[in-house]
């Protein structure tokens, strides 16, 4: 999950299995 958080800092939109994270 730490990798996903690290990627969220680079990508505004990250889509996980059954979960979507939106970063303004």
PDB file of N, CA and C in Angstrom:
ATOM      1  N   UNK A   1       0.827  -1.203   0.000  1.00  0.00           N
ATOM      2  CA  UNK A   1       0.000   0.000   0.000  1.00  0.00           C
ATOM      3  C   UNK A   1       0.863   1.255   0.000  1.00  0.00           C
ATOM      4  N   UNK A   2       2.068   1.149   0.549  1.00  0.00           N
ATOM      5  CA  UNK A   2       2.957   2.322   0.557  1.00  0.00           C
ATOM      6  C   UNK A   2       3.305   2.715  -0.870  1.00  0.00           C
ATOM      7  N   UNK A   3       3.439   1.725  -1.738  1.00  0.00           N
ATOM      8  CA  UNK A   3       3.749   2.041  -3.127  1.00  0.00           C
ATOM      9  C   UNK A   3       2.586   2.792  -3.769  1.00  0.00           C
ATOM     10  N   UNK A   4       1.375   2.385  -3.428  1.00  0.00           N
ATOM     11  CA  UNK A   4       0.191   3.051  -3.971  1.00  0.00           C
ATOM     12  C   UNK A   4       0.147   4.500  -3.500  1.00  0.00           C
ATOM     13  N   UNK A   5       0.520   4.717  -2.240  1.00  0.00           N
ATOM     14  CA  UNK A   5       0.513   6.083  -1.716  1.00  0.00           C
ATOM     15  C   UNK A   5       1.588   6.913  -2.410  1.00  0.00           C
ATOM     16  N   UNK A   6       2.712   6.290  -2.683  1.00  0.00           N
ATOM     17  CA  UNK A   6       3.801   6.991  -3.362  1.00  0.00           C
ATOM     18  C   UNK A   6       3.380   7.371  -4.780  1.00  0.00           C
ATOM     19  N   UNK A   7       2.669   6.456  -5.447  1.00  0.00           N
ATOM     20  CA  UNK A   7       2.210   6.731  -6.808  1.00  0.00           C
ATOM     21  C   UNK A   7       1.135   7.804  -6.806  1.00  0.00           C
ATOM     22  N   UNK A   8       0.348   7.857  -5.743  1.00  0.00           N
ATOM     23  CA  UNK A   8      -0.733   8.843  -5.669  1.00  0.00           C
ATOM     24  C   UNK A   8      -0.150  10.250  -5.656  1.00  0.00           C
ATOM     25  N   UNK A   9       1.096  10.360  -5.216  1.00  0.00           N
ATOM     26  CA  UNK A   9       1.734  11.678  -5.197  1.00  0.00           C
ATOM     27  C   UNK A   9       2.120  12.094  -6.617  1.00  0.00           C
ATOM     28  N   UNK A  10       2.315  11.120  -7.483  1.00  0.00           N
ATOM     29  CA  UNK A  10       2.688  11.418  -8.871  1.00  0.00           C
ATOM     30  C   UNK A  10       1.451  11.487  -9.759  1.00  0.00           C
ATOM     31  N   UNK A  11       0.548  10.526  -9.586  1.00  0.00           N
ATOM     32  CA  UNK A  11      -0.639  10.466 -10.445  1.00  0.00           C
ATOM     33  C   UNK A  11      -1.852  11.041  -9.727  1.00  0.00           C
ATOM     34  N   UNK A  12      -2.558  11.958 -10.380  1.00  0.00           N
ATOM     35  CA  UNK A  12      -3.735  12.582  -9.771  1.00  0.00           C
ATOM     36  C   UNK A  12      -4.850  11.565  -9.553  1.00  0.00           C
ATOM     37  N   UNK A  13      -4.903  10.529 -10.396  1.00  0.00           N
ATOM     38  CA  UNK A  13      -5.973   9.543 -10.278  1.00  0.00           C
ATOM     39  C   UNK A  13      -5.383   8.142 -10.202  1.00  0.00           C
ATOM     40  N   UNK A  14      -5.713   7.444  -9.143  1.00  0.00           N
ATOM     41  CA  UNK A  14      -5.274   6.047  -9.029  1.00  0.00           C
ATOM     42  C   UNK A  14      -6.492   5.162  -8.822  1.00  0.00           C
ATOM     43  N   UNK A  15      -6.594   4.114  -9.597  1.00  0.00           N
ATOM     44  CA  UNK A  15      -7.742   3.210  -9.476  1.00  0.00           C
ATOM     45  C   UNK A  15      -7.274   1.865  -8.934  1.00  0.00           C
ATOM     46  N   UNK A  16      -7.822   1.485  -7.785  1.00  0.00           N
ATOM     47  CA  UNK A  16      -7.482   0.193  -7.185  1.00  0.00           C
ATOM     48  C   UNK A  16      -8.665  -0.754  -7.340  1.00  0.00           C
ATOM     49  N   UNK A  17      -8.457  -2.040  -7.170  1.00  0.00           N
ATOM     50  CA  UNK A  17      -9.543  -3.028  -7.257  1.00  0.00           C
ATOM     51  C   UNK A  17     -10.694  -2.658  -6.340  1.00  0.00           C
ATOM     52  N   UNK A  18     -11.810  -2.192  -6.918  1.00  0.00           N
ATOM     53  CA  UNK A  18     -12.981  -1.840  -6.109  1.00  0.00           C
ATOM     54  C   UNK A  18     -12.770  -0.566  -5.329  1.00  0.00           C
ATOM     55  N   UNK A  19     -11.773   0.220  -5.706  1.00  0.00           N
ATOM     56  CA  UNK A  19     -11.521   1.460  -4.970  1.00  0.00           C
ATOM     57  C   UNK A  19     -10.878   2.483  -5.893  1.00  0.00           C
ATOM     58  N   UNK A  20     -11.353   3.726  -5.797  1.00  0.00           N
ATOM     59  CA  UNK A  20     -10.783   4.783  -6.633  1.00  0.00           C
ATOM     60  C   UNK A  20     -10.335   5.938  -5.754  1.00  0.00           C
ATOM     61  N   UNK A  21      -9.105   6.371  -5.933  1.00  0.00           N
ATOM     62  CA  UNK A  21      -8.583   7.469  -5.124  1.00  0.00           C
ATOM     63  C   UNK A  21      -8.442   8.711  -5.998  1.00  0.00           C
ATOM     64  N   UNK A  22      -9.051   9.812  -5.550  1.00  0.00           N
ATOM     65  CA  UNK A  22      -8.954  11.058  -6.302  1.00  0.00           C
ATOM     66  C   UNK A  22      -8.153  12.066  -5.505  1.00  0.00           C
ATOM     67  N   UNK A  23      -7.090  12.562  -6.111  1.00  0.00           N
ATOM     68  CA  UNK A  23      -6.264  13.560  -5.430  1.00  0.00           C
ATOM     69  C   UNK A  23      -6.415  14.903  -6.130  1.00  0.00           C
ATOM     70  N   UNK A  24      -6.889  15.891  -5.429  1.00  0.00           N
ATOM     71  CA  UNK A  24      -7.125  17.209  -6.032  1.00  0.00           C
ATOM     72  C   UNK A  24      -5.828  17.874  -6.492  1.00  0.00           C
TER      73      UNK A  24
END
